[in-house]
Short mmCIF file of C-alpha atoms and ligand atoms in Angstrom, two decimals:
data_model
loop_
_atom_site.label_atom_id
_atom_site.label_comp_id
_atom_site.label_asym_id
_atom_site.label_seq_id
_atom_site.Cartn_x
_atom_site.Cartn_y
_atom_site.Cartn_z
CA UNK W 1 110.10 83.12 106.53
CA UNK W 2 107.52 85.73 105.73
CA UNK W 3 103.88 85.03 106.44
CA UNK W 4 102.92 86.25 103.00
CA UNK W 5 105.11 83.64 101.36
CA UNK W 6 103.45 80.69 103.04
CA UNK W 7 100.10 81.55 104.54
CA UNK W 8 97.21 80.43 102.50
CA UNK W 9 93.93 81.22 104.25
CA UNK W 10 93.53 77.60 105.33
CA UNK W 11 97.01 77.46 106.80
CA UNK W 12 96.59 80.76 108.64
CA UNK W 13 93.34 79.53 110.18
CA UNK W 14 94.87 76.25 111.25
CA UNK W 15 97.86 78.00 112.84
CA UNK W 16 95.59 80.35 114.72
CA UNK W 17 93.53 77.36 115.89
CA UNK W 18 96.80 75.77 117.04
CA UNK W 19 97.86 78.89 118.95
CA UNK W 20 94.51 78.96 120.75
CA UNK W 21 94.78 75.24 121.50
CA UNK W 22 98.31 75.67 122.89
CA UNK W 23 97.12 78.59 125.01
CA UNK W 24 94.56 76.42 126.75
CA UNK W 25 96.49 73.13 126.84
CA UNK W 26 100.21 73.76 127.33
CA UNK W 27 101.21 73.29 130.94
CA UNK W 28 104.92 72.90 131.76
CA UNK W 29 104.04 71.00 134.95
CA UNK W 30 102.52 68.06 133.11
CA UNK W 31 104.59 64.94 132.59
CA UNK W 32 105.93 64.35 129.08
CA UNK W 33 103.45 61.46 128.69
CA UNK W 34 100.50 63.65 129.74
CA UNK W 35 101.51 66.45 127.34
CA UNK W 36 102.09 64.13 124.39
CA UNK W 37 98.73 62.48 125.06
CA UNK W 38 97.03 65.89 124.76
CA UNK W 39 99.05 66.88 121.69
CA UNK W 40 98.65 63.52 119.95
CA UNK W 41 94.96 62.96 120.56
CA UNK W 42 94.16 66.53 119.45
CA UNK W 43 95.82 65.77 116.09
CA UNK W 44 98.71 68.23 116.50
CA UNK W 45 101.52 65.70 116.97
CA UNK W 46 101.21 64.35 113.43
CA UNK W 47 98.79 66.64 111.57
CA UNK W 48 99.92 65.15 108.25
CA UNK W 49 98.21 61.83 109.09
CA UNK W 50 94.65 61.23 107.90
CA UNK W 51 91.78 62.41 110.08
CA UNK W 52 90.83 58.84 111.10
CA UNK W 53 94.42 58.14 112.14
CA UNK W 54 95.08 60.87 114.73
CA UNK W 55 95.93 63.53 112.14
CA UNK W 56 94.42 66.46 110.28
CA UNK W 57 95.34 65.50 106.70
CA UNK W 58 97.61 68.55 106.43
CA UNK W 59 100.19 69.04 103.66
CA UNK W 60 103.80 68.27 104.57
CA UNK W 61 104.82 71.92 104.20
CA UNK W 62 102.10 72.88 106.69
CA UNK W 63 103.22 70.17 109.12
CA UNK W 64 106.61 71.89 109.27
CA UNK W 65 104.83 75.20 110.03
CA UNK W 66 102.89 73.51 112.85
CA UNK W 67 106.13 72.24 114.37
CA UNK W 68 107.66 75.71 114.12
CA UNK W 69 104.58 77.25 115.72
CA UNK W 70 104.73 74.83 118.66
CA UNK W 71 108.43 75.64 119.13
CA UNK W 72 107.75 79.38 118.87
CA UNK W 73 105.09 79.06 121.55
CA UNK W 74 107.68 77.48 123.85
CA UNK W 75 105.95 74.10 124.16
CA UNK W 76 107.49 70.66 123.72
CA UNK W 77 107.11 69.41 120.15
CA UNK W 78 105.76 66.02 119.08
CA UNK W 79 107.43 62.70 119.92
CA UNK W 80 110.13 62.72 117.24
CA UNK W 81 111.49 59.63 115.59
CA UNK W 82 110.86 56.89 113.10
CA UNK W 83 107.49 55.99 114.61
CA UNK W 84 106.02 59.36 113.66
CA UNK W 85 107.99 59.74 110.41
CA UNK W 86 107.57 56.21 109.01
CA UNK W 87 105.52 53.69 110.98
CA UNK W 88 102.48 55.91 111.59
CA UNK W 89 101.85 56.88 107.94
CA UNK W 90 102.48 53.29 106.81
CA UNK W 91 100.04 51.81 109.31
CA UNK W 92 97.55 54.60 108.57
CA UNK W 93 97.69 53.57 104.90
CA UNK W 94 97.91 49.77 105.08
CA UNK W 95 96.73 48.85 108.59
CA UNK W 96 93.26 48.01 109.87
CA UNK W 97 91.40 50.54 112.04
CA UNK W 98 92.19 48.29 115.01
CA UNK W 99 95.92 48.48 114.20
CA UNK W 100 95.69 52.26 113.77
CA UNK W 101 94.00 52.60 117.15
CA UNK W 102 96.65 50.42 118.74
CA UNK W 103 99.95 51.34 117.08
CA UNK W 104 99.40 54.86 115.72
CA UNK W 105 97.83 56.02 118.98
CA UNK W 106 100.94 54.87 120.89
CA UNK W 107 103.15 56.67 118.37
CA UNK W 108 101.43 60.07 118.38
CA UNK W 109 101.27 60.01 122.19
CA UNK W 110 104.95 59.05 122.45
CA UNK W 111 104.29 55.83 124.37
CA UNK W 112 106.31 53.69 121.98
CA UNK W 113 109.52 54.32 120.03
CA UNK W 114 110.14 52.54 116.72
CA UNK W 115 113.06 51.50 114.56
CA UNK W 116 113.19 50.37 110.94
CA UNK W 117 114.26 46.74 110.43
CA UNK W 118 114.66 46.83 106.64
CA UNK W 119 118.34 46.70 105.59
CA UNK W 120 120.39 43.54 105.85
CA UNK W 121 124.09 42.87 105.22
CA UNK W 122 123.23 41.62 101.70
CA UNK W 123 120.13 43.72 101.09
CA UNK W 124 120.47 47.52 101.17
CA UNK W 125 119.75 49.16 97.82
CA UNK W 126 118.40 45.80 96.68
CA UNK W 127 116.03 45.72 99.63
CA UNK W 128 113.71 43.13 98.07
CA UNK W 129 116.61 40.66 98.25
CA UNK W 130 116.21 40.44 102.04
CA UNK W 131 116.67 37.03 103.64
CA UNK W 132 115.25 37.33 107.16
CA UNK W 133 112.59 34.60 107.38
CA UNK W 134 109.23 34.56 109.15
CA UNK W 135 107.57 31.15 109.33
CA UNK W 136 103.96 30.68 110.42
CA UNK W 137 103.40 28.81 113.68
CA UNK W 138 99.73 28.79 114.71
CA UNK W 139 98.61 32.38 115.09
CA UNK W 140 102.21 33.58 115.38
CA UNK W 141 105.26 33.85 113.14
CA UNK W 142 108.77 32.73 114.11
CA UNK W 143 111.47 35.11 112.87
CA UNK W 144 115.15 34.43 112.17
CA UNK W 145 117.70 36.65 110.44
CA UNK W 146 119.99 39.65 110.69
CA UNK W 147 119.37 43.34 110.14
CA UNK W 148 121.93 46.12 110.00
CA UNK W 149 122.06 49.94 110.00
CA UNK W 150 119.10 49.89 112.41
CA UNK W 151 118.92 53.51 113.60
CA UNK W 152 117.73 53.87 117.18
CA UNK W 153 117.32 50.09 117.53
CA UNK W 154 118.85 50.24 120.99
CA UNK W 155 116.02 52.53 122.20
CA UNK W 156 113.09 51.07 120.28
CA UNK W 157 110.04 49.30 121.68
CA UNK W 158 108.90 48.17 118.23
CA UNK W 159 110.41 47.67 114.80
CA UNK W 160 109.01 47.89 111.27
CA UNK W 161 110.15 44.42 110.27
CA UNK W 162 110.37 43.22 106.69
CA UNK W 163 110.69 39.43 106.51
CA UNK W 164 110.40 36.84 103.80
CA UNK W 165 107.25 34.81 104.24
CA UNK W 166 107.32 32.98 100.89
CA UNK W 167 110.64 32.26 99.12
CA UNK W 168 108.90 30.33 96.32
CA UNK W 169 107.52 33.41 94.56
CA UNK W 170 109.42 36.30 92.89
CA UNK W 171 111.26 38.35 95.47
CA UNK W 172 108.94 41.35 95.71
CA UNK W 173 105.90 39.09 96.18
CA UNK W 174 107.03 37.04 99.17
CA UNK W 175 107.74 39.76 101.74
CA UNK W 176 105.56 40.70 104.73
CA UNK W 177 105.62 43.75 107.01
CA UNK W 178 105.27 43.28 110.77
CA UNK W 179 105.05 45.48 113.86
CA UNK W 180 107.74 43.61 115.76
CA UNK W 181 108.40 43.66 119.51
CA UNK W 182 112.05 44.63 120.04
CA UNK W 183 111.98 43.98 123.78
CA UNK W 184 111.67 40.19 123.62
CA UNK W 185 114.13 37.33 123.99
CA UNK W 186 115.78 36.40 120.71
CA UNK W 187 116.42 40.04 119.72
CA UNK W 188 120.06 41.02 120.17
CA UNK W 189 120.78 44.69 119.39
CA UNK W 190 124.46 45.60 119.03
CA UNK W 191 125.34 49.30 118.57
CA UNK W 192 127.89 50.22 115.85
CA UNK W 193 130.10 53.22 116.60
CA UNK W 194 130.70 55.62 113.72
CA UNK W 195 133.44 58.12 112.99
CA UNK W 196 131.25 60.81 114.57
CA UNK W 197 131.85 59.06 117.90
CA UNK W 198 128.14 58.24 118.21
CA UNK W 199 126.37 54.93 117.77
CA UNK W 200 123.48 56.01 115.60
CA UNK W 201 122.73 52.59 114.24
CA UNK W 202 122.99 48.94 115.22
CA UNK W 203 123.15 45.41 113.95
CA UNK W 204 120.20 43.35 115.10
CA UNK W 205 120.36 39.58 115.34
CA UNK W 206 116.97 37.86 115.48
CA UNK W 207 116.83 34.24 116.66
CA UNK W 208 113.50 32.43 117.02
CA UNK W 209 111.73 35.65 117.97
CA UNK W 210 107.95 35.79 117.67
CA UNK W 211 105.40 38.14 116.23
CA UNK W 212 101.62 37.75 116.29
CA UNK W 213 99.56 37.39 113.14
CA UNK W 214 97.60 40.45 114.30
CA UNK W 215 100.82 42.50 113.95
CA UNK W 216 100.99 41.85 110.19
CA UNK W 217 100.54 45.20 108.40
CA UNK W 218 98.84 45.05 105.01
CA UNK W 219 98.40 41.28 104.75
CA UNK W 220 100.64 38.26 104.10
CA UNK W 221 103.14 38.69 101.23
CA UNK W 222 101.96 42.26 100.68
CA UNK W 223 104.87 43.81 102.53
CA UNK W 224 106.48 45.39 99.47
CA UNK W 225 103.60 47.81 99.03
CA UNK W 226 103.73 48.77 102.71
CA UNK W 227 107.54 49.08 102.55
CA UNK W 228 107.24 51.50 99.64
CA UNK W 229 104.89 53.68 101.66
CA UNK W 230 107.50 53.75 104.43
CA UNK W 231 110.29 54.60 101.97
CA UNK W 232 108.31 57.36 100.25
CA UNK W 233 107.58 58.94 103.62
CA UNK W 234 111.24 58.63 104.56
CA UNK W 235 112.42 60.37 101.38
CA UNK W 236 109.80 63.09 101.50
CA UNK W 237 110.29 63.63 105.24
CA UNK W 238 114.07 63.87 105.03
CA UNK W 239 113.86 66.09 102.00
CA UNK W 240 111.33 68.46 103.49
CA UNK W 241 113.47 69.46 106.40
CA UNK W 242 112.43 66.89 108.89
CA UNK W 243 108.76 66.43 108.24
CA UNK W 244 107.31 64.67 111.19
CA UNK W 245 110.62 63.97 112.83
CA UNK W 246 111.21 67.51 113.98
CA UNK W 247 110.36 69.16 117.21
CA UNK W 248 110.72 66.56 119.96
CA UNK W 249 112.84 68.95 122.00
CA UNK W 250 114.98 67.16 124.56
CA UNK W 251 112.49 64.37 125.21
CA UNK W 252 112.38 61.09 123.35
CA UNK W 253 109.41 58.76 122.98
CA UNK W 254 109.17 55.19 124.17
CA UNK W 255 109.67 53.20 127.33
CA UNK W 256 113.42 52.61 127.07
CA UNK W 257 114.91 56.10 127.44
CA UNK W 258 112.69 57.01 130.40
CA UNK W 259 111.45 60.49 129.45
CA UNK W 260 107.72 59.86 129.78
CA UNK W 261 107.49 60.50 133.55
CA UNK W 262 109.60 63.68 133.51
CA UNK W 263 108.28 67.25 133.86
CA UNK W 264 107.65 68.49 130.35
CA UNK W 265 108.65 72.12 131.03
CA UNK W 266 112.20 70.97 131.73
CA UNK W 267 112.56 69.39 128.31
CA UNK W 268 111.59 72.10 125.87
CA UNK W 269 114.30 72.49 123.20
CA UNK W 270 116.78 75.33 123.66
CA UNK W 271 116.76 78.25 121.26
CA UNK W 272 118.35 77.69 117.84
CA UNK W 273 122.13 77.99 117.85
CA UNK W 274 122.25 80.91 115.43
CA UNK W 275 119.99 83.85 114.93
CA UNK W 276 117.48 83.21 112.18
CA UNK W 277 118.05 84.97 108.91
CA UNK W 278 114.57 84.47 107.63
CA UNK W 279 115.56 81.57 105.44
CA UNK W 280 112.51 79.59 106.30
CA UNK W 281 114.28 76.51 107.53
CA UNK W 282 113.12 76.60 111.09
CA UNK W 283 116.53 77.26 112.57
CA UNK W 284 119.15 74.77 113.59
CA UNK W 285 117.07 72.40 115.67
CA UNK W 286 118.21 68.94 116.58
CA UNK W 287 115.72 66.40 115.35
CA UNK W 288 116.38 62.81 116.31
CA UNK W 289 118.74 62.52 119.25
CA UNK W 290 118.32 58.75 119.15
CA UNK W 291 120.04 59.01 115.81
CA UNK W 292 122.48 61.57 117.03
CA UNK W 293 125.75 62.00 115.51
CA UNK W 294 123.39 62.29 113.70
CA UNK W 295 120.52 64.29 114.25
CA UNK W 296 122.11 67.32 115.84
CA UNK W 297 124.34 67.60 112.81
CA UNK W 298 121.50 67.06 110.37
CA UNK W 299 119.35 69.60 112.18
CA UNK W 300 122.18 72.09 111.90
CA UNK W 301 122.57 71.34 108.20
CA UNK W 302 118.93 72.12 107.68
CA UNK W 303 119.62 75.45 109.36
CA UNK W 304 122.84 75.58 107.35
CA UNK W 305 122.61 79.04 105.85
CA UNK W 306 121.73 80.65 109.20
CA UNK W 307 124.47 78.87 111.05
CA UNK W 308 127.16 79.40 108.43
CA UNK W 309 126.39 83.09 108.00
CA UNK W 310 126.90 83.46 111.76
CA UNK W 311 130.13 81.49 111.54
CA UNK W 312 131.40 83.50 108.55
CA UNK W 313 130.67 86.75 110.40
CA UNK W 314 132.41 85.57 113.54
CA UNK W 315 135.47 84.51 111.47
CA UNK W 316 135.50 87.76 109.47
CA UNK W 317 135.20 85.93 106.14
CA UNK W 318 131.67 87.07 105.31
CA UNK W 319 133.11 89.52 102.78
CA UNK W 320 134.99 86.80 100.85
CA UNK W 321 133.25 86.70 97.43
CA UNK W 322 133.57 82.90 97.04
CA UNK W 323 132.10 82.26 100.48
CA UNK W 324 129.31 84.76 99.90
CA UNK W 325 128.45 83.04 96.64
CA UNK W 326 128.23 79.61 98.26
CA UNK W 327 126.21 80.98 101.17
CA UNK W 328 123.77 82.35 98.60
CA UNK W 329 123.76 78.96 96.85
CA UNK W 330 122.96 77.21 100.13
CA UNK W 331 120.19 79.65 100.92
CA UNK W 332 118.79 79.22 97.41
CA UNK W 333 118.73 75.42 97.68
CA UNK W 334 116.80 75.75 100.95
CA UNK W 335 114.32 78.09 99.31
CA UNK W 336 113.92 75.81 96.29
CA UNK W 337 113.06 72.97 98.67
CA UNK W 338 110.48 75.15 100.37
CA UNK W 339 108.94 76.21 97.07
CA UNK W 340 108.83 72.60 95.88
CA UNK W 341 106.97 71.72 99.08
CA UNK W 342 104.45 74.46 98.29
CA UNK W 343 104.12 73.20 94.69
CA UNK W 344 103.32 69.69 95.94
CA UNK W 345 100.82 71.12 98.37
CA UNK W 346 99.09 73.12 95.61
CA UNK W 347 99.03 70.08 93.30
CA UNK W 348 97.53 67.90 96.02
CA UNK W 349 94.90 70.49 96.84
CA UNK W 350 93.78 70.19 93.21
CA UNK W 351 93.66 66.39 93.51
CA UNK W 352 96.97 65.85 91.67
CA UNK W 353 100.59 65.26 92.64
CA UNK W 354 104.08 65.86 91.27
CA UNK W 355 105.63 62.45 90.59
CA UNK W 356 109.14 61.88 91.86
CA UNK W 357 109.13 64.88 94.19
CA UNK W 358 110.12 62.88 97.31
CA UNK W 359 113.13 61.56 95.36
CA UNK W 360 114.02 65.05 94.11
CA UNK W 361 113.66 66.38 97.66
CA UNK W 362 115.98 63.73 99.01
CA UNK W 363 118.57 64.37 96.31
CA UNK W 364 118.40 68.07 97.02
CA UNK W 365 118.92 67.38 100.72
CA UNK W 366 122.10 65.44 99.84
CA UNK W 367 123.30 68.45 97.85
CA UNK W 368 122.60 70.78 100.79
CA UNK W 369 124.43 68.47 103.16
CA UNK W 370 127.55 68.28 100.98
CA UNK W 371 127.63 72.02 100.37
CA UNK W 372 127.16 72.70 104.09
CA UNK W 373 130.06 70.36 104.87
CA UNK W 374 132.44 71.88 102.32
CA UNK W 375 131.50 75.49 102.98
CA UNK W 376 131.57 75.00 106.75
CA UNK W 377 135.09 73.58 106.64
CA UNK W 378 136.26 76.41 104.37
CA UNK W 379 134.87 78.99 106.76
CA UNK W 380 136.28 77.23 109.82
CA UNK W 381 139.76 77.12 108.26
CA UNK W 382 142.43 75.24 110.25
CA UNK W 383 140.00 74.85 113.21
CA UNK W 384 138.03 72.52 110.95
CA UNK W 385 140.82 69.97 111.40
CA UNK W 386 139.96 69.66 115.10
CA UNK W 387 137.07 67.65 116.46
CA UNK W 388 136.03 66.88 120.02
CA UNK W 389 134.14 63.75 121.00
CA UNK W 390 133.14 64.37 124.61
CA UNK W 391 131.81 67.25 126.66
CA UNK W 392 135.13 68.22 128.27
CA UNK W 393 136.99 68.15 124.97
CA UNK W 394 134.22 70.17 123.32
CA UNK W 395 134.61 72.87 125.97
CA UNK W 396 138.40 72.85 125.52
CA UNK W 397 138.00 73.15 121.74
CA UNK W 398 135.63 76.05 122.10
CA UNK W 399 138.06 77.74 124.44
CA UNK W 400 141.07 77.13 122.15
CA UNK W 401 139.38 78.35 118.97
CA UNK W 402 137.24 81.02 120.64
CA UNK W 403 134.51 79.88 118.30
CA UNK W 404 131.21 78.51 119.62
CA UNK W 405 130.37 77.02 116.20
CA UNK W 406 133.63 75.21 115.44
CA UNK W 407 132.63 71.83 116.95
CA UNK W 408 129.30 71.99 115.15
CA UNK W 409 131.01 72.35 111.78
CA UNK W 410 133.17 69.25 112.22
CA UNK W 411 130.18 67.33 113.61
CA UNK W 412 128.32 68.18 110.41
CA UNK W 413 131.30 67.34 108.23
CA UNK W 414 131.72 63.91 109.81
CA UNK W 415 128.01 63.15 109.57
CA UNK W 416 127.62 64.50 106.01
CA UNK W 417 128.42 61.10 104.51
CA UNK W 418 125.26 59.56 106.00
CA UNK W 419 122.24 61.46 104.57
CA UNK W 420 123.12 60.72 100.92
CA UNK W 421 123.02 57.00 101.84
CA UNK W 422 120.11 56.46 104.22
CA UNK W 423 116.59 56.35 102.92
CA UNK W 424 118.06 55.08 99.63
CA UNK W 425 121.31 56.34 98.11
CA UNK W 426 121.55 59.17 95.57
CA UNK W 427 122.07 56.60 92.80
CA UNK W 428 118.94 54.74 93.83
CA UNK W 429 116.90 57.99 93.85
CA UNK W 430 118.12 58.71 90.31
CA UNK W 431 117.22 55.20 89.18
CA UNK W 432 113.71 55.64 90.57
CA UNK W 433 113.26 59.01 88.87
CA UNK W 434 114.56 57.54 85.61
CA UNK W 435 112.43 54.42 85.64
CA UNK W 436 109.22 55.40 87.43
CA UNK W 437 108.93 59.10 86.54
CA UNK W 438 110.67 59.50 83.19
CA UNK W 439 109.68 56.04 81.94
CA UNK W 440 113.22 55.00 80.98
CA UNK W 441 113.79 51.25 80.56
CA UNK W 442 114.71 49.21 83.64
CA UNK W 443 117.97 47.32 83.82
CA UNK W 444 117.41 43.84 82.35
CA UNK W 445 116.63 41.36 85.12
CA UNK W 446 114.64 38.19 85.78
CA UNK W 447 113.93 39.23 89.40
CA UNK W 448 110.25 39.86 88.78
CA UNK W 449 109.49 36.39 87.42
CA UNK W 450 111.96 33.98 89.03
CA UNK W 451 111.13 32.60 92.50
CA UNK W 452 113.35 34.13 95.18
CA UNK W 453 114.67 30.69 96.14
CA UNK W 454 116.09 30.27 92.59
CA UNK W 455 117.91 33.61 92.45
CA UNK W 456 121.70 33.66 92.96
CA UNK W 457 122.64 35.10 96.36
CA UNK W 458 125.68 36.49 98.05
CA UNK W 459 126.98 34.39 100.93
C1 FAD P 501 123.15 56.78 108.91
C2 FAD P 501 122.37 55.66 108.32
C3 FAD P 501 121.20 55.24 108.95
C4 FAD P 501 120.47 54.18 108.42
N1 FAD P 501 119.35 53.77 109.10
C5 FAD P 501 118.67 52.69 108.65
C6 FAD P 501 117.58 52.17 109.41
O1 FAD P 501 117.21 52.70 110.46
N2 FAD P 501 116.97 51.06 108.97
C7 FAD P 501 117.33 50.43 107.82
O2 FAD P 501 116.69 49.45 107.46
N3 FAD P 501 118.38 50.90 107.07
C8 FAD P 501 119.05 52.01 107.46
N4 FAD P 501 120.12 52.50 106.73
C9 FAD P 501 120.54 51.74 105.57
C10 FAD P 501 120.39 52.42 104.26
O3 FAD P 501 119.06 52.54 103.85
C11 FAD P 501 121.25 51.59 103.31
O4 FAD P 501 122.58 51.81 103.70
C12 FAD P 501 121.08 51.95 101.90
O5 FAD P 501 119.87 51.46 101.45
C13 FAD P 501 122.23 51.43 101.03
O6 FAD P 501 122.42 50.05 101.20
P1 FAD P 501 123.88 49.44 101.43
O7 FAD P 501 124.56 50.21 102.50
O8 FAD P 501 123.72 47.97 101.59
O9 FAD P 501 124.68 49.77 100.09
P2 FAD P 501 124.64 48.96 98.65
O10 FAD P 501 123.23 48.67 98.36
O11 FAD P 501 125.57 47.80 98.84
O12 FAD P 501 125.21 50.03 97.72
C14 FAD P 501 126.63 50.28 97.57
C15 FAD P 501 126.81 51.33 96.49
O13 FAD P 501 126.31 50.85 95.23
C16 FAD P 501 125.34 51.74 94.69
N5 FAD P 501 124.29 50.97 94.02
C17 FAD P 501 123.62 49.90 94.52
N6 FAD P 501 122.71 49.48 93.64
C18 FAD P 501 122.76 50.31 92.56
C19 FAD P 501 122.05 50.39 91.32
N7 FAD P 501 121.10 49.51 91.01
N8 FAD P 501 122.38 51.39 90.47
C20 FAD P 501 123.35 52.30 90.77
N9 FAD P 501 124.07 52.26 91.93
C21 FAD P 501 123.78 51.28 92.81
C22 FAD P 501 124.79 52.50 95.86
O14 FAD P 501 124.26 53.76 95.48
C23 FAD P 501 126.03 52.63 96.76
O15 FAD P 501 126.81 53.72 96.35
C24 FAD P 501 120.88 53.55 107.22
C25 FAD P 501 122.04 53.99 106.57
C26 FAD P 501 122.78 55.02 107.12
C27 FAD P 501 124.02 55.48 106.40
#
């Protein structure tokens, strides 16, 4: 990335302020908790959040630059994960100041890790069809139901819970959004192992669990609005190359994984796995190890062009015209994403926006992921048929193929099916662009007028 391509005066000033701040605050002998407290309270952990919510109201494209600058300095990045990416901006938008000071503070300082309790076995794309119930009991709610696909649920302190609080109104109007304690009786988290060999997500069974009224975000039956804020941040964050999820190095937030008391200098992320080629993607950094299988693969996909150029060179296929063309295509898609980020930033600086851009960004990310998978396997050749699942086998594979990147390519290929699904599938993104941006007619449905309790349901 060239400075001239990205540095507006404001951005350059902020980055120089950041460098000065890092110079006087980074200390590898602090604990992770102490470092994240400094970073978070200074507004550098999540600079995209509003000023009154532990942020600096920076554009998403600048947030990525901040994360890169912290990495370049050699300091540990912000507490990565769904708390920073999704819960914090949602609570900053729909929560009270008291909730911001409680929940968002714990997120930006890494004290608490979050998961997203949205999807259910019968409610994925049709999220508003969810059936988990929350029933009022004094100043608490009693929750019963089942969630699925819950990424990082096994390491989370809190969950963004969507539950039905009124089944007698149309489905979008009877949902509430809670900050839900995952570490209580009545919450059974069962990891699901994927073909990557990792257990990125879980099923979560909730039986008579409790959540306080004070943990209701955005008011009773107003959860759909809050959920949409979460989803928009998810799409924009995934599409922008990580957004707030990037940069946590080897440390993870929250009380479960036990990183908070460790020496921070021991947990700074290693250098990217391939030399940068100036493609502006921040290199092949792992992003969300709690979603690994996962995150390492997705991080590598974001650094796809850099990594695959290195792989093509090492395999001697970098002169193959077809491979060169697809490498150029991959690089171009990355650059288009970066330019779109800059367009959104410029529009927002003028008080406007570009409708549908988070959906476009997410679709483009799916395209990058698929191309990276296909191109990677073509470059790897027969070695792409081999995959190792544990450390010893990975070493043996590396030895047998003589290729340090081979395992990474198959890891990406196995994981490539996931990004086009999570955060809303490609088809759902296209529906949203069609209906909400282009103004095309919605599919005929009585969902918006019929009480949820009267709608037909799957078993
Ligand atoms: C790796 C991974 C991590 C995830 N993490 C989380 C998480 O942490 N928390 C969470 O709550 N969820 C999570 N999800 C769930 C994800 O958001 C859902 O899988 C997604 O919303 C799709 O829902 P579904 O799987 O039930 O598929 P369905 O909704 O059953 O869809 C099946 C197919 O039908 C298509 N389809 C559905 N409706 C339409 C329509 N109206 N028009 C056109 N096509 C349609 C879909 O595109 C898809 O191809 C994760 C998913 C994955 C893969």
